[in-house]
């Protein structure tokens, strides 16, 4: 996460959650700098992220979706409101983070 290659938001427990991508957030809870060289961002369960030769493929077993944006660096802001996770991305010159702990959202 500190290199800006991935963002994990710890939700505290397994389950289904509603995620909404919005243009901007008022009073965001926080933000994560991300590199998006392909213009595609996978939003979904951590176990469905890239790794070990596996990629999210859009099949029915993958819990999530792809969000297409222009390639570049972004600040992904987040907040939870009434049980819904809201995400907004804005272009940024930054691409690295300085986290010392996990991000935990209260759902």
GROMACS .gro file of C-alpha atoms in nm:
model
  107
    1UNK     CA    1   0.000   0.000   0.000
    2UNK     CA    2   0.279   0.243   0.077
    3UNK     CA    3   0.409   0.215  -0.280
    4UNK     CA    4   0.066   0.310  -0.415
    5UNK     CA    5   0.012  -0.017  -0.600
    6UNK     CA    6  -0.290  -0.137  -0.401
    7UNK     CA    7  -0.538  -0.016  -0.141
    8UNK     CA    8  -0.694  -0.237   0.124
    9UNK     CA    9  -0.978  -0.107   0.340
   10UNK     CA   10  -1.030  -0.343   0.634
   11UNK     CA   11  -1.401  -0.387   0.698
   12UNK     CA   12  -1.366  -0.601   1.009
   13UNK     CA   13  -1.562  -0.901   0.885
   14UNK     CA   14  -1.662  -1.091   0.573
   15UNK     CA   15  -1.988  -1.007   0.402
   16UNK     CA   16  -2.143  -0.818   0.115
   17UNK     CA   17  -2.100  -0.444   0.111
   18UNK     CA   18  -2.236  -0.170  -0.110
   19UNK     CA   19  -1.970   0.046  -0.277
   20UNK     CA   20  -2.049   0.365  -0.466
   21UNK     CA   21  -1.800   0.551  -0.684
   22UNK     CA   22  -1.871   0.924  -0.674
   23UNK     CA   23  -1.710   1.233  -0.831
   24UNK     CA   24  -1.610   1.388  -0.497
   25UNK     CA   25  -1.658   1.336  -0.124
   26UNK     CA   26  -1.740   1.596   0.135
   27UNK     CA   27  -1.578   1.522   0.472
   28UNK     CA   28  -1.388   1.210   0.360
   29UNK     CA   29  -1.264   0.979   0.638
   30UNK     CA   30  -0.927   0.945   0.469
   31UNK     CA   31  -0.741   0.889   0.146
   32UNK     CA   32  -0.490   0.663  -0.025
   33UNK     CA   33  -0.255   0.756  -0.308
   34UNK     CA   34  -0.272   0.508  -0.596
   35UNK     CA   35  -0.081   0.452  -0.919
   36UNK     CA   36  -0.321   0.355  -1.198
   37UNK     CA   37  -0.097   0.287  -1.501
   38UNK     CA   38  -0.361   0.083  -1.688
   39UNK     CA   39  -0.663   0.301  -1.620
   40UNK     CA   40  -0.842   0.005  -1.456
   41UNK     CA   41  -0.901  -0.031  -1.083
   42UNK     CA   42  -1.043  -0.348  -0.930
   43UNK     CA   43  -1.285  -0.277  -0.646
   44UNK     CA   44  -1.373  -0.591  -0.455
   45UNK     CA   45  -1.282  -0.857  -0.204
   46UNK     CA   46  -0.917  -0.879  -0.101
   47UNK     CA   47  -0.902  -1.248  -0.185
   48UNK     CA   48  -0.990  -1.162  -0.547
   49UNK     CA   49  -0.699  -0.921  -0.604
   50UNK     CA   50  -0.407  -1.005  -0.832
   51UNK     CA   51  -0.150  -1.247  -0.696
   52UNK     CA   52  -0.002  -1.593  -0.737
   53UNK     CA   53  -0.062  -1.583  -1.111
   54UNK     CA   54  -0.435  -1.516  -1.065
   55UNK     CA   55  -0.621  -1.206  -1.180
   56UNK     CA   56  -0.979  -1.085  -1.134
   57UNK     CA   57  -1.146  -1.202  -1.455
   58UNK     CA   58  -1.507  -1.094  -1.438
   59UNK     CA   59  -1.629  -1.449  -1.372
   60UNK     CA   60  -1.916  -1.519  -1.134
   61UNK     CA   61  -1.676  -1.631  -0.861
   62UNK     CA   62  -1.510  -1.287  -0.837
   63UNK     CA   63  -1.664  -1.050  -0.583
   64UNK     CA   64  -1.613  -0.704  -0.727
   65UNK     CA   65  -1.598  -0.490  -1.038
   66UNK     CA   66  -1.356  -0.288  -1.249
   67UNK     CA   67  -1.365   0.091  -1.240
   68UNK     CA   68  -1.216   0.256  -1.551
   69UNK     CA   69  -1.044   0.593  -1.515
   70UNK     CA   70  -0.772   0.775  -1.707
   71UNK     CA   71  -0.425   0.630  -1.640
   72UNK     CA   72  -0.227   0.829  -1.383
   73UNK     CA   73  -0.179   0.888  -1.011
   74UNK     CA   74  -0.480   0.947  -0.787
   75UNK     CA   75  -0.586   1.025  -0.435
   76UNK     CA   76  -0.867   0.780  -0.358
   77UNK     CA   77  -1.079   0.933  -0.082
   78UNK     CA   78  -1.317   0.716   0.118
   79UNK     CA   79  -1.590   0.732   0.378
   80UNK     CA   80  -1.874   0.519   0.511
   81UNK     CA   81  -2.220   0.664   0.541
   82UNK     CA   82  -2.529   0.464   0.642
   83UNK     CA   83  -2.348   0.137   0.572
   84UNK     CA   84  -2.237   0.235   0.220
   85UNK     CA   85  -1.868   0.271   0.128
   86UNK     CA   86  -1.814   0.579  -0.088
   87UNK     CA   87  -1.499   0.618  -0.301
   88UNK     CA   88  -1.384   0.918  -0.504
   89UNK     CA   89  -1.065   0.958  -0.708
   90UNK     CA   90  -0.893   1.284  -0.790
   91UNK     CA   91  -0.573   1.327  -0.995
   92UNK     CA   92  -0.259   1.368  -0.785
   93UNK     CA   93   0.113   1.422  -0.832
   94UNK     CA   94   0.170   1.195  -0.528
   95UNK     CA   95   0.175   0.817  -0.560
   96UNK     CA   96   0.319   0.691  -0.230
   97UNK     CA   97   0.172   0.656   0.119
   98UNK     CA   98   0.323   0.646   0.468
   99UNK     CA   99   0.094   0.405   0.652
  100UNK     CA  100   0.215   0.239   0.970
  101UNK     CA  101  -0.110   0.047   1.030
  102UNK     CA  102  -0.407  -0.094   0.840
  103UNK     CA  103  -0.700   0.123   0.740
  104UNK     CA  104  -1.010   0.009   0.929
  105UNK     CA  105  -1.358   0.122   0.833
  106UNK     CA  106  -1.653   0.103   1.072
  107UNK     CA  107  -1.950  -0.038   0.882
   0.00000   0.00000   0.00000
